[in-house]
Amino acid sequence: MSSPATTPVQVTAPKDLGRDEIEQARGRMAALADVVEQPPLEARLTLRHEDVGPPDSRWVADASVQLASGRAVYAHATGGDPLHATNHAVERLRRQIRRSVGTDVAQRNEPRVLERALADQTHERRHRPRPRLKPPELRDLMPQRAPYPLPESTLDAIADLIDLDYEFLLFRHAETGEDVVVYRRDDGRIGLLHPPGSPLANEHDDLVVPEPSRYPDPIPLTRARDEMDVLNHRFLYFIDETDGRGKVIYLRHDGNYGLVEPPPVT
């Protein structure tokens, strides 16, 4: 196995965080090299402190690892201090890396495994801080790419949703080529948002509930933003009339809007 020191780790943290804590967090990220035969090409960790929410979740760790295979894995976690948040993020990354290199791949997208993983995350998610509210006219729009560029099946996308610990995940569906969304419903199941008339409307089981976009036709981004301004949805999935691609606008924790855009089709 490779030495943890062979993996460069970039750490971004508040200026008042102690050097010892930063180096400990860096070492825990670097130790992920022990999971694979070839050391990761790069690892990144961003630590930040939230002023709202319960004390045991006010530190946030966003981490990513670029594997030698070309796949990138991501994790978001919280904790009562920087190292606890880092530990939670590293453990999630470790599980993802093991899955990506072949360990437990056969079970990763099995419905029973997914249902159990969703249940395990329920308690933590209920105690997360809510987004800060800003007047709509003060909300900036922050574009970003969907995390996975390759087409996926519904169950693989749900597994990614769990690994990333996201509310929703925009992805390109392997069967239809459509830009669709899996998200966590309030009833504990997974919603599958798709364009109206999609064959995915028939993909219905105990875990997945297909739902067409609320709009029968593509709409401009300005209309989606106007609706968010008025109704404060958690997120809004729509087909953008400018390019015909599925996108998601959502309310970020800092009170601004995020715009998740799909990767280019290659």
mmCIF file of C-alpha atoms in Angstrom:
data_model
loop_
_atom_site.group_PDB
_atom_site.id
_atom_site.type_symbol
_atom_site.label_atom_id
_atom_site.label_comp_id
_atom_site.label_asym_id
_atom_site.label_seq_id
_atom_site.Cartn_x
_atom_site.Cartn_y
_atom_site.Cartn_z
ATOM 1 C CA MET A 1 0.000 0.000 0.000
ATOM 2 C CA SER A 2 1.082 3.578 -0.571
ATOM 3 C CA SER A 3 2.197 5.882 2.172
ATOM 4 C CA PRO A 4 -0.347 8.510 3.228
ATOM 5 C CA ALA A 5 2.352 11.137 2.668
ATOM 6 C CA THR A 6 2.209 10.506 -1.105
ATOM 7 C CA THR A 7 -1.229 12.091 -1.378
ATOM 8 C CA PRO A 8 -1.218 15.916 -1.491
ATOM 9 C CA VAL A 9 -4.016 17.417 0.590
ATOM 10 C CA GLN A 10 -5.238 20.990 0.224
ATOM 11 C CA VAL A 11 -6.942 22.293 3.368
ATOM 12 C CA THR A 12 -9.001 25.477 3.469
ATOM 13 C CA ALA A 13 -9.973 26.590 6.987
ATOM 14 C CA PRO A 14 -10.846 29.712 9.001
ATOM 15 C CA LYS A 15 -7.855 31.892 9.811
ATOM 16 C CA ASP A 16 -8.293 31.402 13.555
ATOM 17 C CA LEU A 17 -8.174 27.598 13.391
ATOM 18 C CA GLY A 18 -4.994 26.281 15.044
ATOM 19 C CA ARG A 19 -2.164 24.885 12.931
ATOM 20 C CA ASP A 20 -2.132 21.624 14.913
ATOM 21 C CA GLU A 21 -5.818 20.985 14.149
ATOM 22 C CA ILE A 22 -5.277 21.759 10.474
ATOM 23 C CA GLU A 23 -2.369 19.330 10.266
ATOM 24 C CA GLN A 24 -4.328 16.612 12.068
ATOM 25 C CA ALA A 25 -7.194 17.064 9.615
ATOM 26 C CA ARG A 26 -4.733 16.975 6.715
ATOM 27 C CA GLY A 27 -3.236 13.724 8.003
ATOM 28 C CA ARG A 28 -6.625 12.059 8.298
ATOM 29 C CA MET A 29 -7.415 12.965 4.707
ATOM 30 C CA ALA A 30 -3.996 11.786 3.498
ATOM 31 C CA ALA A 31 -4.490 8.419 5.206
ATOM 32 C CA LEU A 32 -7.164 7.618 2.598
ATOM 33 C CA ALA A 33 -4.261 6.549 0.374
ATOM 34 C CA ASP A 34 -4.194 3.315 2.397
ATOM 35 C CA VAL A 35 -7.532 2.278 0.897
ATOM 36 C CA VAL A 36 -6.281 1.891 -2.682
ATOM 37 C CA GLU A 37 -3.326 0.372 -4.503
ATOM 38 C CA GLN A 38 -2.518 3.608 -6.335
ATOM 39 C CA PRO A 39 -2.507 6.754 -4.187
ATOM 40 C CA PRO A 40 -5.159 9.385 -4.942
ATOM 41 C CA LEU A 41 -3.962 12.188 -7.180
ATOM 42 C CA GLU A 42 -5.306 14.894 -4.925
ATOM 43 C CA ALA A 43 -7.457 15.477 -1.856
ATOM 44 C CA ARG A 44 -9.227 18.653 -0.768
ATOM 45 C CA LEU A 45 -10.812 19.581 2.548
ATOM 46 C CA THR A 46 -12.747 22.740 3.381
ATOM 47 C CA LEU A 47 -13.620 23.417 7.011
ATOM 48 C CA ARG A 48 -16.020 26.130 8.099
ATOM 49 C CA HIS A 49 -17.959 27.101 11.208
ATOM 50 C CA GLU A 50 -21.687 27.816 11.170
ATOM 51 C CA ASP A 51 -23.218 30.232 13.662
ATOM 52 C CA VAL A 52 -26.594 28.474 13.676
ATOM 53 C CA GLY A 53 -27.759 24.965 14.489
ATOM 54 C CA PRO A 54 -27.037 22.601 17.386
ATOM 55 C CA PRO A 55 -23.525 22.746 18.908
ATOM 56 C CA ASP A 56 -22.669 19.221 17.755
ATOM 57 C CA SER A 57 -23.059 20.133 14.068
ATOM 58 C CA ARG A 58 -21.729 23.671 13.750
ATOM 59 C CA TRP A 59 -18.469 22.624 12.117
ATOM 60 C CA VAL A 60 -18.843 21.607 8.479
ATOM 61 C CA ALA A 61 -16.372 19.564 6.427
ATOM 62 C CA ASP A 62 -16.616 19.373 2.645
ATOM 63 C CA ALA A 63 -14.082 16.919 1.242
ATOM 64 C CA SER A 64 -13.167 15.456 -2.125
ATOM 65 C CA VAL A 65 -10.638 12.972 -3.476
ATOM 66 C CA GLN A 66 -9.486 12.587 -7.062
ATOM 67 C CA LEU A 67 -8.615 8.920 -7.581
ATOM 68 C CA ALA A 68 -5.945 7.654 -9.954
ATOM 69 C CA SER A 69 -8.726 5.983 -11.963
ATOM 70 C CA GLY A 70 -10.100 9.427 -12.817
ATOM 71 C CA ARG A 71 -13.175 9.152 -10.582
ATOM 72 C CA ALA A 72 -13.781 11.861 -8.003
ATOM 73 C CA VAL A 73 -15.592 11.186 -4.727
ATOM 74 C CA TYR A 74 -17.121 13.775 -2.434
ATOM 75 C CA ALA A 75 -18.386 13.970 1.142
ATOM 76 C CA HIS A 76 -20.167 16.506 3.320
ATOM 77 C CA ALA A 77 -20.263 16.073 7.085
ATOM 78 C CA THR A 78 -20.769 18.020 10.297
ATOM 79 C CA GLY A 79 -19.402 17.751 13.820
ATOM 80 C CA GLY A 80 -18.952 19.565 17.105
ATOM 81 C CA ASP A 81 -15.368 20.491 16.243
ATOM 82 C CA PRO A 82 -13.175 20.493 13.103
ATOM 83 C CA LEU A 83 -11.679 17.051 13.695
ATOM 84 C CA HIS A 84 -14.996 15.335 14.371
ATOM 85 C CA ALA A 85 -16.403 16.853 11.179
ATOM 86 C CA THR A 86 -13.276 15.750 9.301
ATOM 87 C CA ASN A 87 -13.527 12.214 10.722
ATOM 88 C CA HIS A 88 -17.135 11.887 9.538
ATOM 89 C CA ALA A 89 -16.216 13.153 6.071
ATOM 90 C CA VAL A 90 -13.203 10.830 5.835
ATOM 91 C CA GLU A 91 -15.291 7.818 6.805
ATOM 92 C CA ARG A 92 -17.809 8.612 4.072
ATOM 93 C CA LEU A 93 -15.004 9.036 1.564
ATOM 94 C CA ARG A 94 -13.478 5.747 2.684
ATOM 95 C CA ARG A 95 -16.754 3.909 2.014
ATOM 96 C CA GLN A 96 -17.086 5.494 -1.413
ATOM 97 C CA ILE A 97 -13.499 4.712 -2.392
ATOM 98 C CA ARG A 98 -13.890 1.079 -1.372
ATOM 99 C CA ARG A 99 -17.028 0.829 -3.452
ATOM 100 C CA SER A 100 -15.397 2.491 -6.443
ATOM 101 C CA VAL A 101 -12.470 0.045 -6.487
ATOM 102 C CA GLY A 102 -14.662 -3.022 -6.300
ATOM 103 C CA THR A 103 -15.345 -3.680 -2.616
ATOM 104 C CA ASP A 104 -19.059 -4.157 -1.957
ATOM 105 C CA VAL A 105 -19.933 -2.856 -5.450
ATOM 106 C CA ALA A 106 -22.497 -5.624 -5.864
ATOM 107 C CA GLN A 107 -24.393 -4.331 -2.826
ATOM 108 C CA ARG A 108 -23.977 -0.599 -3.344
ATOM 109 C CA ASN A 109 -27.076 -0.119 -5.490
ATOM 110 C CA GLU A 110 -29.306 -2.837 -4.065
ATOM 111 C CA PRO A 111 -32.626 -1.364 -2.855
ATOM 112 C CA ARG A 112 -32.367 -2.921 0.632
ATOM 113 C CA VAL A 113 -28.887 -1.470 1.115
ATOM 114 C CA LEU A 114 -30.068 1.939 -0.085
ATOM 115 C CA GLU A 115 -33.113 1.916 2.199
ATOM 116 C CA ARG A 116 -30.955 1.056 5.207
ATOM 117 C CA ALA A 117 -28.437 3.789 4.363
ATOM 118 C CA LEU A 118 -31.222 6.361 4.022
ATOM 119 C CA ALA A 119 -32.595 5.392 7.435
ATOM 120 C CA ASP A 120 -29.142 5.713 9.018
ATOM 121 C CA GLN A 121 -28.859 9.334 7.891
ATOM 122 C CA THR A 122 -32.321 10.405 9.003
ATOM 123 C CA HIS A 123 -31.455 11.532 12.560
ATOM 124 C CA GLU A 124 -28.476 13.652 11.543
ATOM 125 C CA ARG A 125 -30.373 15.386 8.763
ATOM 126 C CA ARG A 126 -33.227 16.383 11.079
ATOM 127 C CA HIS A 127 -30.837 18.422 13.206
ATOM 128 C CA ARG A 128 -29.082 20.367 10.490
ATOM 129 C CA PRO A 129 -29.236 24.164 10.432
ATOM 130 C CA ARG A 130 -31.723 25.720 8.050
ATOM 131 C CA PRO A 131 -30.583 28.051 5.262
ATOM 132 C CA ARG A 132 -30.212 31.687 6.174
ATOM 133 C CA LEU A 133 -32.931 33.831 4.673
ATOM 134 C CA LYS A 134 -32.111 36.852 2.529
ATOM 135 C CA PRO A 135 -34.543 39.138 0.727
ATOM 136 C CA PRO A 136 -34.952 37.730 -2.799
ATOM 137 C CA GLU A 137 -33.450 40.826 -4.391
ATOM 138 C CA LEU A 138 -30.208 40.267 -2.441
ATOM 139 C CA ARG A 139 -29.745 36.616 -3.429
ATOM 140 C CA ASP A 140 -26.859 36.002 -5.814
ATOM 141 C CA LEU A 141 -26.968 33.120 -8.312
ATOM 142 C CA MET A 142 -24.035 30.696 -7.986
ATOM 143 C CA PRO A 143 -23.715 28.255 -10.942
ATOM 144 C CA GLN A 144 -22.099 24.845 -10.460
ATOM 145 C CA ARG A 145 -21.772 21.591 -12.392
ATOM 146 C CA ALA A 146 -23.474 18.366 -11.365
ATOM 147 C CA PRO A 147 -20.868 16.216 -9.566
ATOM 148 C CA TYR A 148 -20.924 13.157 -11.849
ATOM 149 C CA PRO A 149 -20.367 13.626 -15.607
ATOM 150 C CA LEU A 150 -21.246 10.100 -16.775
ATOM 151 C CA PRO A 151 -24.777 8.686 -17.279
ATOM 152 C CA GLU A 152 -26.103 6.580 -14.390
ATOM 153 C CA SER A 153 -29.009 4.341 -13.542
ATOM 154 C CA THR A 154 -31.576 5.465 -10.990
ATOM 155 C CA LEU A 155 -30.214 3.159 -8.268
ATOM 156 C CA ASP A 156 -26.607 4.223 -8.864
ATOM 157 C CA ALA A 157 -27.685 7.863 -8.620
ATOM 158 C CA ILE A 158 -29.463 7.131 -5.320
ATOM 159 C CA ALA A 159 -26.280 5.519 -4.007
ATOM 160 C CA ASP A 160 -24.367 8.669 -5.002
ATOM 161 C CA LEU A 161 -27.021 10.830 -3.337
ATOM 162 C CA ILE A 162 -26.477 8.911 -0.100
ATOM 163 C CA ASP A 163 -22.681 8.970 -0.360
ATOM 164 C CA LEU A 164 -22.660 12.717 -0.963
ATOM 165 C CA ASP A 165 -25.365 13.226 1.684
ATOM 166 C CA TYR A 166 -27.248 15.631 -0.594
ATOM 167 C CA GLU A 167 -30.885 16.673 -0.600
ATOM 168 C CA PHE A 168 -31.041 16.124 -4.367
ATOM 169 C CA LEU A 169 -28.794 15.010 -7.213
ATOM 170 C CA LEU A 170 -29.018 16.074 -10.843
ATOM 171 C CA PHE A 171 -27.702 13.436 -13.251
ATOM 172 C CA ARG A 172 -28.010 12.180 -16.819
ATOM 173 C CA HIS A 173 -30.035 8.995 -16.925
ATOM 174 C CA ALA A 174 -28.304 6.047 -18.594
ATOM 175 C CA GLU A 175 -31.520 4.682 -20.130
ATOM 176 C CA THR A 176 -33.067 7.836 -21.572
ATOM 177 C CA GLY A 177 -30.234 10.381 -21.763
ATOM 178 C CA GLU A 178 -32.442 12.888 -19.934
ATOM 179 C CA ASP A 179 -31.255 15.251 -17.210
ATOM 180 C CA VAL A 180 -33.226 14.097 -14.166
ATOM 181 C CA VAL A 181 -33.130 14.407 -10.386
ATOM 182 C CA VAL A 182 -33.312 12.013 -7.464
ATOM 183 C CA TYR A 183 -34.195 13.605 -4.134
ATOM 184 C CA ARG A 184 -35.228 12.749 -0.599
ATOM 185 C CA ARG A 185 -38.979 12.866 -0.072
ATOM 186 C CA ASP A 186 -40.508 13.665 3.303
ATOM 187 C CA ASP A 187 -41.951 10.136 3.488
ATOM 188 C CA GLY A 188 -38.464 8.575 3.429
ATOM 189 C CA ARG A 189 -38.658 7.428 -0.187
ATOM 190 C CA ILE A 190 -36.780 8.772 -3.200
ATOM 191 C CA GLY A 191 -38.426 11.020 -5.757
ATOM 192 C CA LEU A 192 -37.336 10.772 -9.403
ATOM 193 C CA LEU A 193 -38.043 14.066 -11.197
ATOM 194 C CA HIS A 194 -38.115 13.780 -14.988
ATOM 195 C CA PRO A 195 -39.392 15.686 -18.046
ATOM 196 C CA PRO A 196 -43.098 15.240 -18.857
ATOM 197 C CA GLY A 197 -43.700 12.240 -21.106
ATOM 198 C CA SER A 198 -40.498 10.474 -20.083
ATOM 199 C CA PRO A 199 -40.423 6.642 -20.052
ATOM 200 C CA LEU A 200 -39.089 7.002 -16.498
ATOM 201 C CA ALA A 201 -42.672 7.628 -15.382
ATOM 202 C CA ASN A 202 -43.020 3.831 -15.289
ATOM 203 C CA GLU A 203 -40.031 3.315 -12.960
ATOM 204 C CA HIS A 204 -42.072 2.893 -9.789
ATOM 205 C CA ASP A 205 -41.350 0.629 -6.819
ATOM 206 C CA ASP A 206 -41.238 0.653 -3.016
ATOM 207 C CA LEU A 207 -38.185 2.944 -3.019
ATOM 208 C CA VAL A 208 -38.591 5.218 -6.054
ATOM 209 C CA VAL A 209 -41.518 7.518 -6.862
ATOM 210 C CA PRO A 210 -41.368 9.024 -10.407
ATOM 211 C CA GLU A 211 -42.634 12.609 -10.674
ATOM 212 C CA PRO A 212 -42.821 14.747 -13.829
ATOM 213 C CA SER A 213 -41.522 18.311 -13.832
ATOM 214 C CA ARG A 214 -44.131 20.803 -12.677
ATOM 215 C CA TYR A 215 -43.754 22.582 -16.036
ATOM 216 C CA PRO A 216 -45.168 20.955 -19.206
ATOM 217 C CA ASP A 217 -42.687 22.855 -21.389
ATOM 218 C CA PRO A 218 -39.177 24.304 -21.020
ATOM 219 C CA ILE A 219 -39.018 27.655 -19.215
ATOM 220 C CA PRO A 220 -36.431 30.447 -18.900
ATOM 221 C CA LEU A 221 -34.208 30.600 -15.856
ATOM 222 C CA THR A 222 -35.780 33.942 -14.927
ATOM 223 C CA ARG A 223 -39.175 32.264 -14.463
ATOM 224 C CA ALA A 224 -37.686 29.545 -12.242
ATOM 225 C CA ARG A 225 -35.954 32.186 -10.135
ATOM 226 C CA ASP A 226 -39.133 34.262 -9.869
ATOM 227 C CA GLU A 227 -40.996 31.244 -8.484
ATOM 228 C CA MET A 228 -38.223 30.560 -5.968
ATOM 229 C CA ASP A 229 -38.372 34.211 -4.887
ATOM 230 C CA VAL A 230 -42.060 33.916 -4.085
ATOM 231 C CA LEU A 231 -42.449 30.382 -2.707
ATOM 232 C CA ASN A 232 -39.012 29.595 -1.161
ATOM 233 C CA HIS A 233 -38.907 25.999 -2.412
ATOM 234 C CA ARG A 234 -36.046 23.825 -1.152
ATOM 235 C CA PHE A 235 -35.166 23.413 -4.821
ATOM 236 C CA LEU A 236 -36.821 23.596 -8.219
ATOM 237 C CA TYR A 237 -36.173 21.279 -11.181
ATOM 238 C CA PHE A 238 -36.903 22.615 -14.660
ATOM 239 C CA ILE A 239 -35.939 22.248 -18.308
ATOM 240 C CA ASP A 240 -34.137 25.401 -19.460
ATOM 241 C CA GLU A 241 -35.565 26.739 -22.715
ATOM 242 C CA THR A 242 -32.162 28.150 -23.738
ATOM 243 C CA ASP A 243 -30.511 24.747 -24.204
ATOM 244 C CA GLY A 244 -33.158 22.102 -23.449
ATOM 245 C CA ARG A 245 -31.156 20.748 -20.484
ATOM 246 C CA GLY A 246 -32.528 19.870 -17.071
ATOM 247 C CA LYS A 247 -31.294 22.120 -14.249
ATOM 248 C CA VAL A 248 -31.951 22.777 -10.571
ATOM 249 C CA ILE A 249 -32.122 26.081 -8.731
ATOM 250 C CA TYR A 250 -31.969 25.805 -4.944
ATOM 251 C CA LEU A 251 -31.577 27.879 -1.792
ATOM 252 C CA ARG A 252 -28.060 27.586 -0.405
ATOM 253 C CA HIS A 253 -27.221 27.666 3.306
ATOM 254 C CA ASP A 254 -25.704 31.123 2.883
ATOM 255 C CA GLY A 255 -29.036 32.475 1.630
ATOM 256 C CA ASN A 256 -28.037 32.742 -2.036
ATOM 257 C CA TYR A 257 -29.257 30.621 -4.926
ATOM 258 C CA GLY A 258 -27.296 27.732 -6.357
ATOM 259 C CA LEU A 259 -27.847 26.701 -9.974
ATOM 260 C CA VAL A 260 -26.837 23.098 -10.721
ATOM 261 C CA GLU A 261 -26.182 22.579 -14.407
ATOM 262 C CA PRO A 262 -25.598 19.230 -16.162
ATOM 263 C CA PRO A 263 -22.214 18.343 -17.646
ATOM 264 C CA PRO A 264 -21.802 18.719 -21.416
ATOM 265 C CA VAL A 265 -22.832 15.721 -23.498
ATOM 266 C CA THR A 266 -19.749 14.135 -25.051
#
